[in-house]
Short mmCIF file of C-alpha atoms in Angstrom, two decimals:
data_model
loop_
_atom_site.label_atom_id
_atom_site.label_comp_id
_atom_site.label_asym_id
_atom_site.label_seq_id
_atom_site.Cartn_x
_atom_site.Cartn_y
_atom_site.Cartn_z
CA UNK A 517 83.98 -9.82 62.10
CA UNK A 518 82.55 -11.96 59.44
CA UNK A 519 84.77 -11.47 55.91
CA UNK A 520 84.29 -12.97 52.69
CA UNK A 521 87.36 -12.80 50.42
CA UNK A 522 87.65 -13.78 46.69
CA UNK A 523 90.69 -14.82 44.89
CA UNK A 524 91.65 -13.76 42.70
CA UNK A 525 90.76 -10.04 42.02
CA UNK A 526 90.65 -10.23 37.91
CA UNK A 527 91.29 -12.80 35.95
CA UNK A 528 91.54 -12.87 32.05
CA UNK A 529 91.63 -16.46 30.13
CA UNK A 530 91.38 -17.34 26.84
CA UNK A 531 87.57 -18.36 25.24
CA UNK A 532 87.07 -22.18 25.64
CA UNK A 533 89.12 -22.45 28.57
CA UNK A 534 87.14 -23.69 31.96
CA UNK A 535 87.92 -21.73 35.29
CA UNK A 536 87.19 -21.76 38.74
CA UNK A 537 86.23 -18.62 41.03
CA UNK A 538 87.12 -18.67 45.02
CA UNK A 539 85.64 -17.49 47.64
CA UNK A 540 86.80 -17.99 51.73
CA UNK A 541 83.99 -16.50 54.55
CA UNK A 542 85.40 -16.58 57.85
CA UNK A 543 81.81 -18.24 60.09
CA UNK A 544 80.61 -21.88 59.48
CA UNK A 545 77.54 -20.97 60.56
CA UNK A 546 76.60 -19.55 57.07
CA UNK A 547 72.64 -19.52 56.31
CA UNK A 548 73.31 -20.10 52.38
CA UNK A 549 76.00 -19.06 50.07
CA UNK A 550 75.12 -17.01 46.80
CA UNK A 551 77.21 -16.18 43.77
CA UNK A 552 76.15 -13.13 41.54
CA UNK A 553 76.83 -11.61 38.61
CA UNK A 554 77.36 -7.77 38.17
CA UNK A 555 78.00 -6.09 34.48
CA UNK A 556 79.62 -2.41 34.77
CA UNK A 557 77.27 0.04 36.28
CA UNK A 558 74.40 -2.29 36.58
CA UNK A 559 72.69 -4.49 39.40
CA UNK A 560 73.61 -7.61 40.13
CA UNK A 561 72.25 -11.27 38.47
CA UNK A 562 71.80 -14.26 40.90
CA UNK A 563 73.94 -17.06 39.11
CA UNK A 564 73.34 -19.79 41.92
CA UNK A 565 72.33 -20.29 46.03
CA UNK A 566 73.43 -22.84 47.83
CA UNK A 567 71.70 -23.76 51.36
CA UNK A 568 74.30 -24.55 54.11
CA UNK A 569 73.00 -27.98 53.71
CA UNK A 570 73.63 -28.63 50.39
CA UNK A 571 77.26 -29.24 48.80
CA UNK A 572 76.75 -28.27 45.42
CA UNK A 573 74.31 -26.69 42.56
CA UNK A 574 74.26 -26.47 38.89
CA UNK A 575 72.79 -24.41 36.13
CA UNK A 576 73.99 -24.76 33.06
CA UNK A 577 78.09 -24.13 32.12
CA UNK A 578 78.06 -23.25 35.86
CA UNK A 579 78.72 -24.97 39.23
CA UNK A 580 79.40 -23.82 42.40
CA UNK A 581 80.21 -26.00 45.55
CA UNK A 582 80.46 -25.36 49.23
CA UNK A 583 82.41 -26.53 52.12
CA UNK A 584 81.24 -25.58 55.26
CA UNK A 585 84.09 -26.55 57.40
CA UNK A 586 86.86 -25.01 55.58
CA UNK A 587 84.55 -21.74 54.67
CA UNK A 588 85.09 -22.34 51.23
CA UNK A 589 83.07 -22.46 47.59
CA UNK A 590 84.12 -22.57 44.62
CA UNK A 591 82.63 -21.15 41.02
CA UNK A 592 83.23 -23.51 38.03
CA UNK A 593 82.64 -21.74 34.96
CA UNK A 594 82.83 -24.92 31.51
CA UNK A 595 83.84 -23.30 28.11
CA UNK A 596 84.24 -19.82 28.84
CA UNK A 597 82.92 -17.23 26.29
CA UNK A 598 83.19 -13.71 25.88
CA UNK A 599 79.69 -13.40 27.17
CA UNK A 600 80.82 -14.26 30.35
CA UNK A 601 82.85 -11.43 30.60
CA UNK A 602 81.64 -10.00 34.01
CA UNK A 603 82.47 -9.41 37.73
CA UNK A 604 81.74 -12.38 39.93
CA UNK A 605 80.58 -11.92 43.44
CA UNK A 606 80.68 -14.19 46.48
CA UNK A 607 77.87 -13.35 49.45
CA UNK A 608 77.05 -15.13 52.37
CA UNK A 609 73.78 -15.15 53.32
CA UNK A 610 72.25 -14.73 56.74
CA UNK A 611 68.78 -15.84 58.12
CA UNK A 612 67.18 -12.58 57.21
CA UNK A 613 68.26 -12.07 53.92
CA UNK A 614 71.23 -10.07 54.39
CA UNK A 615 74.48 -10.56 52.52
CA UNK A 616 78.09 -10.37 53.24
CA UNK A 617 79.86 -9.49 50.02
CA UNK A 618 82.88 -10.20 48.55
CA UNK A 619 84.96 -8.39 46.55
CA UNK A 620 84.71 -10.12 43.49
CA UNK A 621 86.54 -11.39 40.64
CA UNK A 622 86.39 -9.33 37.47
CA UNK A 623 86.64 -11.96 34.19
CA UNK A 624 87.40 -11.11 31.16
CA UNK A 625 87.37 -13.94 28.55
CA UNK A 626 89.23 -13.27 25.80
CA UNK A 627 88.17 -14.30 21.96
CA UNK B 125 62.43 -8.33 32.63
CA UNK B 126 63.14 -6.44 35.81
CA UNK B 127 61.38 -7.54 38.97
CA UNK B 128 62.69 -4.63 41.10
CA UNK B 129 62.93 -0.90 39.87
CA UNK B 130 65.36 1.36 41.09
CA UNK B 131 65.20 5.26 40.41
CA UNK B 132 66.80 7.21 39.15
CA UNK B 133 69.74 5.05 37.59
CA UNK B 134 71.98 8.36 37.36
CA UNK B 135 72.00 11.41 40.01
CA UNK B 136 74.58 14.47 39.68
CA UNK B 137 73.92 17.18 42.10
CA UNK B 138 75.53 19.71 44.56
CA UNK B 139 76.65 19.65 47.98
CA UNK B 140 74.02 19.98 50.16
CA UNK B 141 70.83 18.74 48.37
CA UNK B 142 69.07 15.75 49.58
CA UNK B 143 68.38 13.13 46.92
CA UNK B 144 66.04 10.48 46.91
CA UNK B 145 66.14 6.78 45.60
CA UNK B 146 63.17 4.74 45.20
CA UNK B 147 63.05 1.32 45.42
CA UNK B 148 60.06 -1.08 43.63
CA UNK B 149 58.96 -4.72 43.30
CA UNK B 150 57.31 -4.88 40.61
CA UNK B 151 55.53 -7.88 40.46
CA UNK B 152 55.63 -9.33 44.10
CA UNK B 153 55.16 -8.14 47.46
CA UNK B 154 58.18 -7.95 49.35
CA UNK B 155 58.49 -8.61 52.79
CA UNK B 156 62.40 -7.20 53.13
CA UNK B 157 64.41 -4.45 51.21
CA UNK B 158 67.60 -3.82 51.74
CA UNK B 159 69.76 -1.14 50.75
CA UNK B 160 73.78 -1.63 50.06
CA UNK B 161 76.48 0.97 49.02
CA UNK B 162 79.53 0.04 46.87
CA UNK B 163 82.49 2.56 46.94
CA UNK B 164 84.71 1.93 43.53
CA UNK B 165 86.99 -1.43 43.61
CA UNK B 166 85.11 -2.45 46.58
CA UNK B 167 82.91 -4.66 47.99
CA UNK B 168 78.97 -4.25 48.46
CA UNK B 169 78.01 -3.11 51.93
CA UNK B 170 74.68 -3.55 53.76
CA UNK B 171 73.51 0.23 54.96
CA UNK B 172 70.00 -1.18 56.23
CA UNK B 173 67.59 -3.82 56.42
CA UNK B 174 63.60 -2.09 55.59
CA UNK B 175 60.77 -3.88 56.91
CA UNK B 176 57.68 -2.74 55.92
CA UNK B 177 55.67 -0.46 57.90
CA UNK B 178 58.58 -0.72 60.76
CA UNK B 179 61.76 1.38 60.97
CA UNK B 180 65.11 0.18 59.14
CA UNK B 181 67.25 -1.50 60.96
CA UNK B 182 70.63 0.30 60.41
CA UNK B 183 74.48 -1.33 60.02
CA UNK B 184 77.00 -0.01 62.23
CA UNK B 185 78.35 2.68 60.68
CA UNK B 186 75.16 3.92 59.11
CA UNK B 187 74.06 7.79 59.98
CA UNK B 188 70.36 6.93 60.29
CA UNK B 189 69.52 10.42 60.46
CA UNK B 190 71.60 10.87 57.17
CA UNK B 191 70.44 8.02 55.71
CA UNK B 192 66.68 8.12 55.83
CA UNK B 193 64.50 4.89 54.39
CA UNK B 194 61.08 4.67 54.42
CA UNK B 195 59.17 1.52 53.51
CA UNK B 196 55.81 2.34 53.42
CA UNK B 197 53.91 -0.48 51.39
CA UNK B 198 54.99 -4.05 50.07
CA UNK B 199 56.20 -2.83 47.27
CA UNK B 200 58.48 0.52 47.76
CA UNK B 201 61.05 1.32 49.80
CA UNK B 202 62.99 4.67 49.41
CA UNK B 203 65.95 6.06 50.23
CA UNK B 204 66.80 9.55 51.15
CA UNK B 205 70.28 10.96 51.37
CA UNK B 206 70.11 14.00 53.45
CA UNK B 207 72.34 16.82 52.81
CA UNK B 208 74.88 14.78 50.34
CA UNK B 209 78.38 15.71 50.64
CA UNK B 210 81.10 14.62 47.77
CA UNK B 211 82.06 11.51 50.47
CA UNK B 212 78.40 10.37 49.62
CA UNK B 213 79.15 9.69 46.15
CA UNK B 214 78.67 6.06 45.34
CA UNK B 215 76.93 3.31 43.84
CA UNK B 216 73.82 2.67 45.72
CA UNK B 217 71.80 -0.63 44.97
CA UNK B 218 68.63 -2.16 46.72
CA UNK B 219 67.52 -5.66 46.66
CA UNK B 220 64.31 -7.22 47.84
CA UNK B 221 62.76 -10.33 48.86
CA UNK B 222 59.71 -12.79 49.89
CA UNK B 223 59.46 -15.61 51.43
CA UNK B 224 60.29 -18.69 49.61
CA UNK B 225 62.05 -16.78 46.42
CA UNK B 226 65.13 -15.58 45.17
CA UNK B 227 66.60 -11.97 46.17
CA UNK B 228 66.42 -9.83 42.88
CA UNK B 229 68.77 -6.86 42.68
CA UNK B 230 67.41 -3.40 41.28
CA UNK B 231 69.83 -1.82 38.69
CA UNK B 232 71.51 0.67 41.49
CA UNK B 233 71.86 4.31 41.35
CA UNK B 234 75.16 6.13 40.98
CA UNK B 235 75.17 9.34 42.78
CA UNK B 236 78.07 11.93 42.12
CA UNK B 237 77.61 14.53 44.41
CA UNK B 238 79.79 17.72 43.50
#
């Protein structure tokens, strides 16, 4: 069965600091490796993709890498602010679109 | 602003009514919805893959005759839950995509079914 599993389940650090996210999926074979956003009660907010043949991708205070053959990424968030407060989910994607969730890491930055 | 509309954002009703969730791109076509259910403190789960003008393809799991989706143009997809029962109740979200572009997320509907 293909899992995805975030560590850690919540997380609260102070404003400023810089933090990173987990996320484990148990197949190599991933088709690309998303990381979302979702606010209470609301949708969810693509943050970044990455394509199984990439290693890394960038936008803005946030990066997120990938390691194929340890089924890892990783979500760096730089200079945390309240704004940021959120739940972070992991998804692997497959061929057609479909995603395996995670899930997710609920942040809460602190002023 | 939003590229996919989901509606209604909010549904309370009794036991035993069907309820219906539509799902709309609103400024593309979109060659795949999907529809996932989140249960509280847990993760998203795919219910079905819609093609349009082709019947869902349904998860393991999934009642398809509880669970009806029809996605008759490019740009809606709907949802019906047949005869909702309190174990229904959940956060139901649909997502949709084209070729080439990013998935975008509708805003989910919460259904509390009493």
């Amino acid at each position: 069965k293909q899992e995805v599993t975030q560590i850690p389940a919540a997380l609260s650090v102070p404003e400023g600091e810089n933090l990173v996210l987990n996320c484990s999926f148990t197949d190599s074979a991933i088709y690309n490796l998303q990381w979302f956003r979702q606010d209470p009660g609301k949708g969810l907010t693509s943050l970044l993709l990455i394509q199984s043949s990439q290693r890394e991708q960038t936008s803005g205070r946030l990066n997120a890498s990938l390691d194929k053959s340890s089924g890892r990424s990783t979500l760096y968030i730089a200079a945390s602010q309240p704004g940021d407060s959120a739940t972070y989910l992991c998804a692997r994607g497959g061929s057609q679109g479909n995603l395996i969730f995670g899930k997710g890491t609920k942040l809460s930055v602190k002023p | 602003g939003a590229v996919v509309s989901q509606h209604p954002s909010w549904v309370i009703c009794k036991s035993g009514t069907s309820v219906k969730i539509e799902c709309r791109s609103l400024d593309f076509q979109a060659t795949t919805m999907f529809w996932y259910r989140q249960f509280p403190k847990q993760s998203l789960m795919l219910m079905a893959t819609s093609n349009e003008g082709s019947k869902a393809t349904y998860e393991q799991g999934v009642e398809k005759d509880k669970f009806l989706i029809n996605h008759a143009s490019l740009t809606l997809s709907t949802l019906t839950v047949t005869s909702a029962h309190p174990e229904d109740s959940s956060f139901y979200i649909c997502s949709a995509i084209t070729p080439n572009q990013p998935q975008h997320f509708g805003d989910g509907t919460r259904l509390s079914i009493l």
